[in-house]
XYZ file of C-alpha atoms in Angstrom:
524
model
C 6.522 -37.244 3.927
C 4.640 -37.736 0.648
C 1.428 -36.304 -0.864
C -0.046 -35.135 -4.130
C -1.236 -31.711 -4.720
C -3.050 -29.767 -7.731
C -0.740 -27.804 -9.739
C -2.546 -24.695 -9.769
C -3.496 -24.333 -5.965
C -0.098 -25.044 -5.278
C 0.859 -22.774 -7.493
C -1.150 -20.162 -6.272
C -0.038 -20.690 -2.274
C 3.886 -20.763 -3.102
C 3.499 -17.257 -5.117
C 1.558 -15.841 -2.621
C 4.144 -17.349 0.657
C 6.910 -16.030 -1.373
C 6.048 -12.686 -0.826
C 6.743 -12.748 2.620
C 10.018 -13.880 1.915
C 13.162 -11.876 3.372
C 15.474 -10.634 0.432
C 18.806 -10.699 2.310
C 17.452 -13.105 5.402
C 19.941 -12.643 8.481
C 19.761 -16.489 8.342
C 19.790 -19.081 5.508
C 16.896 -20.845 7.290
C 14.905 -18.034 6.608
C 14.956 -17.853 2.790
C 13.156 -21.507 3.215
C 9.643 -22.304 2.817
C 7.805 -24.391 5.467
C 5.961 -27.681 4.257
C 3.762 -29.197 6.757
C 1.469 -31.785 5.426
C -0.993 -33.680 7.727
C -4.227 -35.787 7.427
C -7.405 -34.138 7.817
C -9.134 -37.117 9.794
C -6.152 -37.948 12.406
C -7.578 -41.321 12.555
C -5.520 -41.879 9.634
C -2.752 -42.144 11.778
C -3.517 -45.727 13.161
C -4.179 -47.107 10.261
C -1.151 -45.440 8.199
C -3.567 -45.077 5.331
C -3.672 -42.953 1.971
C -6.284 -39.965 2.455
C -7.358 -36.211 2.411
C -5.863 -33.480 3.980
C -3.754 -30.340 3.834
C -0.621 -28.859 3.010
C 0.429 -25.710 4.641
C 3.028 -23.613 3.409
C 4.542 -20.618 5.661
C 7.626 -18.606 5.983
C 8.478 -16.103 9.114
C 11.525 -13.727 9.403
C 10.754 -12.498 12.844
C 8.908 -9.717 11.422
C 6.145 -10.766 9.237
C 4.411 -14.290 8.832
C 2.562 -15.823 5.886
C 0.602 -19.099 5.866
C -1.660 -20.378 3.559
C -3.517 -23.817 3.431
C -4.600 -26.201 0.611
C -6.182 -29.440 -0.160
C -3.471 -32.243 -1.039
C -3.875 -36.168 -1.065
C -1.519 -37.001 1.997
C 0.151 -40.854 1.784
C 2.833 -39.970 4.737
C 2.542 -36.391 6.778
C 5.453 -34.453 7.280
C 7.398 -31.138 7.680
C 10.368 -30.194 5.331
C 12.063 -26.658 4.894
C 13.001 -26.112 1.251
C 14.272 -23.094 -0.897
C 11.795 -20.686 -1.226
C 12.601 -19.072 -4.262
C 13.835 -22.256 -6.293
C 10.648 -24.023 -5.324
C 8.612 -21.183 -6.760
C 10.559 -21.199 -9.970
C 10.146 -24.925 -10.257
C 6.302 -24.670 -9.416
C 5.760 -22.237 -12.440
C 7.451 -24.116 -15.039
C 5.622 -27.595 -14.243
C 3.148 -28.854 -16.813
C -0.655 -28.570 -16.230
C -0.651 -31.849 -13.935
C -0.842 -33.096 -10.086
C 2.530 -32.412 -8.513
C 3.575 -35.592 -6.469
C 6.099 -34.576 -3.274
C 7.791 -37.394 -1.489
C 11.368 -38.017 0.193
C 14.584 -38.001 -1.214
C 17.800 -38.808 -0.350
C 19.297 -35.652 -0.410
C 15.484 -33.973 0.602
C 12.356 -33.753 -1.234
C 11.568 -34.816 -4.677
C 9.232 -32.893 -6.811
C 7.367 -34.853 -9.272
C 4.697 -33.639 -12.155
C 4.185 -35.787 -15.272
C 7.630 -36.528 -16.771
C 9.136 -33.360 -15.008
C 11.167 -34.276 -11.814
C 13.144 -32.533 -9.161
C 15.297 -33.335 -6.035
C 15.453 -30.348 -4.195
C 17.957 -30.428 -0.943
C 16.127 -29.069 2.442
C 17.097 -26.773 5.058
C 17.800 -27.853 8.803
C 14.084 -27.190 9.992
C 15.394 -27.248 13.727
C 17.152 -24.072 13.407
C 13.822 -22.267 11.867
C 12.056 -20.118 14.258
C 8.408 -21.142 15.633
C 6.089 -19.303 13.851
C 3.993 -16.561 16.117
C 1.021 -17.475 17.566
C -2.719 -15.930 16.463
C -3.076 -13.017 18.120
C -6.397 -11.830 19.579
C -9.233 -11.428 17.360
C -10.462 -7.807 17.091
C -13.026 -7.862 14.787
C -13.826 -8.622 10.911
C -14.166 -6.215 7.695
C -15.757 -6.783 4.062
C -12.378 -7.776 2.443
C -13.101 -5.857 -0.917
C -13.928 -2.585 1.133
C -10.372 -2.907 3.186
C -8.405 -3.580 0.175
C -9.848 -0.696 -1.721
C -9.112 1.176 1.404
C -5.280 -0.248 1.625
C -5.166 0.278 -2.087
C -6.076 4.422 -1.593
C -3.409 5.044 1.133
C -0.599 3.027 0.682
C 1.011 5.110 -2.190
C 1.028 7.960 0.318
C 3.682 6.087 2.709
C 6.990 7.196 2.558
C 9.785 4.717 1.025
C 12.733 6.543 3.144
C 13.055 3.409 5.521
C 15.695 5.914 7.610
C 12.104 7.440 8.852
C 10.247 4.155 9.944
C 7.145 6.083 10.949
C 6.344 7.128 7.750
C 6.640 4.035 6.250
C 3.397 2.762 7.897
C -0.044 3.509 7.970
C -1.947 4.345 11.073
C -4.810 2.451 11.700
C -7.194 3.845 14.240
C -10.001 2.155 15.613
C -12.801 3.751 17.081
C -16.302 1.867 17.579
C -17.218 0.445 14.707
C -15.330 2.895 12.282
C -12.147 2.248 11.197
C -9.635 5.104 9.775
C -5.990 4.437 7.527
C -3.876 7.436 7.054
C -0.545 7.921 5.715
C 1.928 10.431 4.394
C 5.352 11.113 3.198
C 5.307 14.780 4.198
C 4.318 16.014 0.446
C 1.154 14.080 0.539
C -1.410 12.783 3.231
C -4.277 10.289 2.265
C -6.998 9.112 4.841
C -9.611 7.217 4.291
C -12.570 5.879 6.630
C -14.785 2.749 6.303
C -16.827 0.569 8.485
C -15.646 -2.790 10.255
C -17.076 -5.109 12.815
C -15.584 -5.215 16.204
C -15.470 -8.328 18.170
C -17.114 -8.129 21.311
C -15.442 -6.321 24.088
C -12.919 -5.092 21.868
C -12.348 -1.015 22.046
C -14.454 -0.932 24.829
C -12.677 1.721 26.583
C -12.263 4.120 23.584
C -10.255 4.598 20.103
C -7.323 2.751 19.664
C -4.530 3.627 17.204
C -1.197 1.707 15.819
C 1.008 1.723 13.056
C 1.265 -0.646 10.353
C 3.910 -1.007 7.682
C 2.591 -0.051 4.511
C 4.297 -3.217 2.830
C 2.394 -5.382 4.879
C -0.734 -3.811 4.323
C -0.145 -4.226 0.776
C 0.705 -7.849 0.946
C -2.463 -8.156 3.012
C -4.880 -6.437 0.567
C -3.646 -9.279 -2.053
C -5.336 -11.822 -0.005
C -8.555 -10.194 -0.026
C -11.557 -10.166 -1.970
C -15.141 -8.698 -2.627
C -17.684 -10.123 -0.120
C -15.070 -12.228 1.799
C -15.032 -11.656 5.439
C -11.352 -10.673 7.050
C -10.513 -11.326 10.134
C -8.542 -8.707 11.545
C -6.250 -9.882 15.037
C -4.568 -7.591 17.203
C -1.774 -8.906 20.368
C -0.940 -6.066 22.416
C 2.322 -5.479 24.609
C 0.972 -6.748 27.641
C -2.796 -6.918 28.300
C -3.896 -3.552 27.001
C -6.204 -4.505 24.341
C -8.604 -1.644 23.534
C -6.706 1.217 25.335
C -7.248 4.655 24.132
C -4.186 6.056 22.744
C -4.846 9.423 24.342
C -7.807 9.132 27.062
C -10.372 10.179 24.335
C -10.578 11.896 21.126
C -8.152 14.888 21.079
C -9.343 18.366 19.880
C -7.967 17.859 16.411
C -8.764 13.963 16.375
C -4.519 13.269 16.055
C -4.133 9.308 16.622
C -1.426 8.030 18.988
C 0.767 5.253 17.033
C 2.104 2.185 18.751
C 4.397 2.750 21.995
C 3.085 6.226 22.562
C 4.514 6.069 25.894
C 2.068 7.250 28.714
C -0.445 7.406 26.147
C -1.309 3.701 26.170
C -2.083 2.133 23.325
C -1.083 -0.970 21.735
C 2.476 -0.790 22.693
C 5.966 -1.578 21.330
C 7.867 -3.287 18.573
C 6.614 -6.900 20.207
C 2.665 -6.124 19.287
C 1.544 -7.635 16.515
C -1.057 -7.529 13.869
C -2.824 -10.408 11.941
C -5.136 -10.601 8.869
C -6.615 -13.918 8.056
C -9.226 -14.789 4.864
C -9.973 -18.300 3.982
C -7.101 -20.275 4.160
C -4.658 -17.631 4.196
C -3.223 -15.670 7.314
C -0.722 -13.300 7.216
C 0.873 -11.491 10.774
C 3.294 -8.577 11.267
C 5.289 -6.984 14.138
C 3.690 -3.392 14.447
C 6.045 -0.134 14.498
C 6.801 1.995 17.483
C 6.482 5.395 17.160
C 3.804 8.440 17.168
C 1.912 9.301 13.933
C 1.060 13.173 13.326
C -2.370 14.720 14.555
C -3.144 14.613 10.523
C -6.623 15.770 11.179
C -5.790 19.684 11.747
C -3.645 19.570 8.363
C -7.017 19.585 6.406
C -8.157 22.906 5.857
C -12.171 23.729 6.569
C -12.769 26.248 3.705
C -11.296 26.213 0.096
C -11.760 29.272 -2.321
C -11.749 27.210 -5.366
C -13.384 23.900 -6.191
C -13.018 22.326 -9.669
C -15.082 19.254 -10.732
C -13.124 17.142 -13.079
C -13.963 13.794 -15.275
C -11.593 11.185 -14.169
C -10.927 9.500 -17.106
C -10.037 12.137 -19.605
C -8.503 13.957 -16.426
C -5.759 11.389 -15.802
C -5.277 10.866 -19.478
C -4.470 14.192 -20.086
C -1.861 14.553 -16.957
C -0.301 11.043 -17.996
C -0.038 12.239 -21.557
C 1.569 15.973 -20.850
C 3.702 14.503 -18.404
C 5.896 12.899 -20.840
C 7.631 16.532 -21.327
C 7.685 17.278 -17.671
C 11.535 16.529 -17.203
C 12.248 15.289 -13.157
C 10.725 17.432 -10.241
C 8.791 19.624 -13.264
C 5.219 19.818 -12.055
C 2.279 19.953 -14.224
C -0.039 23.047 -14.224
C -3.367 23.408 -14.439
C -5.253 26.672 -15.359
C -8.890 26.716 -15.258
C -11.171 28.629 -17.602
C -15.103 28.679 -17.982
C -15.986 24.994 -18.465
C -12.650 23.662 -18.919
C -9.301 22.949 -17.372
C -6.074 22.956 -19.220
C -2.902 20.571 -18.636
C 0.490 21.955 -18.947
C 4.268 21.403 -18.925
C 7.379 21.643 -20.191
C 11.004 20.697 -20.210
C 13.724 23.613 -20.927
C 14.476 23.813 -24.615
C 12.944 20.528 -25.638
C 9.451 20.186 -25.764
C 6.048 21.799 -24.057
C 2.605 19.802 -24.016
C -1.041 21.158 -23.246
C -4.056 19.300 -23.413
C -7.584 20.406 -22.284
C -10.695 18.764 -20.758
C -14.023 19.620 -19.383
C -14.295 21.212 -15.979
C -16.652 22.886 -13.647
C -14.990 25.419 -11.624
C -15.584 27.882 -9.260
C -13.150 30.541 -7.673
C -10.639 33.285 -7.655
C -7.241 31.459 -8.167
C -7.262 30.290 -12.123
C -3.884 28.425 -11.927
C -1.895 25.442 -9.466
C 0.726 23.244 -9.764
C 1.319 19.530 -8.981
C 4.088 16.519 -9.118
C 2.495 14.625 -11.833
C 2.965 11.242 -10.159
C 1.614 12.789 -6.775
C -1.356 14.115 -8.649
C -2.350 10.846 -10.503
C -2.011 8.889 -7.177
C -4.725 11.386 -5.556
C -7.090 10.986 -8.703
C -6.600 7.393 -9.104
C -7.602 6.431 -5.298
C -10.505 9.283 -5.308
C -11.654 6.931 -8.453
C -11.595 3.890 -6.646
C -13.846 5.619 -3.551
C -16.450 7.033 -6.620
C -16.827 3.785 -8.164
C -16.516 1.664 -4.773
C -13.949 -0.713 -6.725
C -13.699 -4.063 -4.723
C -9.821 -4.127 -6.050
C -7.172 -2.128 -4.332
C -6.277 0.980 -6.529
C -2.731 0.937 -8.240
C -0.455 3.652 -7.505
C 0.661 5.488 -10.173
C 4.093 5.953 -9.227
C 4.840 2.388 -9.992
C 6.594 0.077 -7.087
C 6.457 0.421 -3.349
C 9.617 -0.537 -1.714
C 10.577 -1.250 1.558
C 13.310 -2.969 3.364
C 14.620 -4.568 -0.051
C 10.822 -6.213 -0.245
C 8.861 -5.345 -3.473
C 5.343 -4.337 -2.207
C 2.561 -2.523 -3.629
C 0.181 -3.082 -6.593
C 2.022 -0.952 -9.346
C 4.826 -3.674 -9.071
C 7.172 -3.475 -12.291
C 5.032 -0.215 -13.612
C 6.021 2.853 -15.758
C 5.954 6.337 -13.787
C 2.442 7.632 -15.026
C 0.965 4.301 -15.329
C -1.743 3.042 -13.318
C -1.465 -1.598 -13.418
C -4.493 -3.297 -12.290
C -4.398 -4.837 -9.400
C -6.792 -7.429 -8.330
C -9.432 -6.590 -10.783
C -10.825 -4.536 -13.220
C -11.533 -0.440 -12.307
C -14.561 0.696 -13.992
C -13.778 4.806 -14.425
C -16.140 5.362 -16.788
C -18.140 8.470 -15.798
C -16.231 9.096 -12.304
C -15.641 12.299 -11.540
C -13.255 13.634 -8.988
C -12.935 17.030 -7.087
C -10.144 19.157 -6.294
C -10.413 21.689 -3.223
C -7.496 24.512 -2.877
C -7.335 28.111 -2.026
C -4.219 29.381 -3.447
C -1.197 27.673 -5.685
C 0.920 28.279 -2.373
C -1.419 25.978 -0.147
C -2.212 22.481 0.042
C -4.955 21.325 -1.951
C -7.296 18.154 -1.470
C -8.714 15.875 -4.145
C -11.802 13.749 -3.369
C -14.429 11.868 -4.930
C -17.242 14.403 -6.384
C -20.180 14.267 -3.599
C -23.265 12.757 -5.340
C -26.382 14.957 -5.539
C -28.502 12.072 -4.157
C -28.161 12.164 -0.380
C -29.051 8.280 -0.159
C -26.044 7.285 -2.015
C -23.649 7.451 0.788
C -21.226 9.180 2.359
C -19.139 9.928 -0.657
C -16.391 12.577 -0.004
C -16.166 11.742 3.389
C -14.770 8.617 2.775
C -11.579 9.224 1.054
C -9.240 12.755 1.457
C -6.103 13.003 -0.076
C -4.084 16.241 0.724
C -1.222 17.230 -1.263
C 1.521 20.132 -1.352
C 1.110 22.136 -4.880
C 4.467 23.476 -6.488
C 3.718 27.256 -6.935
C 4.182 28.779 -9.967
C 5.149 32.686 -10.516
C 3.996 32.959 -14.106
C 1.452 31.407 -15.987
C 1.814 29.748 -19.004
C 1.073 32.691 -20.999
C 1.548 30.600 -24.881
C 5.004 29.808 -24.707
C 6.831 32.230 -23.002
C 9.115 31.275 -19.629
C 7.959 29.526 -16.633
C 9.033 29.599 -13.366
C 8.016 27.062 -10.884
C 9.258 26.429 -7.121
C 8.029 23.660 -4.575
C 5.374 25.461 -2.060
C 6.164 23.624 1.328
C 5.184 20.748 2.845
C 2.339 18.938 4.210
C 3.803 17.593 7.257
C 6.766 19.903 8.746
C 9.805 18.541 8.989
C 10.126 18.806 12.970
C 7.661 16.450 13.300
C 8.738 14.085 10.930
C 12.154 13.553 11.860
C 13.565 16.568 10.515
C 13.993 15.700 6.957
C 15.016 18.181 4.274
C 12.494 19.369 1.834
C 15.046 19.152 -1.109
C 14.660 15.232 -0.965
C 10.897 15.717 -2.406
C 12.750 15.141 -5.846
C 14.852 12.173 -4.764
C 11.411 10.382 -3.388
C 10.000 10.860 -6.826
C 13.056 9.176 -8.207
C 13.301 6.449 -5.527
C 9.542 5.771 -6.771
C 10.644 4.825 -10.735
C 13.629 3.251 -9.636
C 16.035 5.605 -10.192
C 19.376 6.639 -8.605
C 18.896 9.543 -6.474
C 21.256 12.695 -7.682
C 21.945 15.649 -5.263
C 19.412 18.396 -5.428
C 20.946 21.708 -4.863
C 18.258 24.150 -5.725
C 14.716 24.395 -4.598
C 13.566 26.272 -7.569
C 13.153 25.098 -10.934
C 13.335 27.517 -13.855
C 11.922 26.248 -17.223
C 12.514 28.619 -20.698
C 9.866 27.917 -23.482
C 10.774 29.081 -26.880
């Protein structure tokens, strides 16, 4: 094998494909990247000439496969399997020049300018065969789909002991696609339009569970104005079979493997995303998602319209003094909202921002990280940004692999992911009835009826933390958790006291036992 490839194109392809490499592979060969060089014009096979061709990089661990193709000058076609992590580090270190690959007695040689490497190859015969492409289900705009994925994936659970909660429920109903995710203490739902392939879903609605990690990785390959091909391979020949024989009364969807409910089937079912020269496939999860639509209240007693940017910055600053598991309290007054928090005997903070408020309940409290995730996601809807909204809580980890757009972020920080997010002038709306019942965060509806659906596109349900005594200028504050958005019975029986542990895992901190559900703060 011998070929030459542009260094920047190679670096982009190697970095993207390597994201799907397993951290702890069950077989040594699964830690490798498969390199396949081939001529564009197969007639060159007869003459043995040097001409334009393609380099395809791929990896597969029996769960997820990733493939990307780049242009190359191919002298001798061939296939090699090389250690993936090592190749990533080598390519990152290369100077700005074209990269030449060739045969070496020990495996494969990599030459760029004056730099030269020899890398031992892995036994490619032991590498699993890459999965066939699933059937085309339809297409969607890459920018819109990436934004939707970024809005809902932060709400998926990080706890692998409950696999269903680590997934995003994808529901296809005609030209409408709905994404939903929950970790039992918040629930994010986003609706968007897509273009189903002819004949797909002819029998009604279909829903299935996609790992949140897969969707986060898929979002990185999408861009505004780029068509994304969505492909599905059902279990058997049941593509398009409705998940429950039609729309349920409360709109609850069934996940893959819903037994007699039909759907896309069990663990061998597959989903694929293709954008340009990139292809990502993954096995669907078996299970049944909760009937989430009935969780959203139909009426609210209180409504607060908030400037997204100013409110987000205020919550971030105030949360600096909130100890682990301590909420930030929102206190509403005419024309403003005061954000407050405290740590027992150490510090307290408050900040006011303008707000339009109507209702009889002047105070409510939330986990600052959950609150920020909801406001940031709603802002992505309000601004129409094509970049996925970053989670305010940092990286999303599942199965030992880092996913999500907030990798390496500090708690409360919203790193940029895939493009600029213009939040200037954006406003969000907080709907709630009391300090003990779930609240909903949406984009503020546009007063212009021709501007679009607005609030209907994205909804974020979050459980507040009750505050028994309001913040009266420094006196004692007592807070306790109000409950959960989804009952533990439906979600595998996870104890509510895991809420604090979930926040620790999001920040990359070791968990600690939670002995009490009530937090007492004393402010001098």
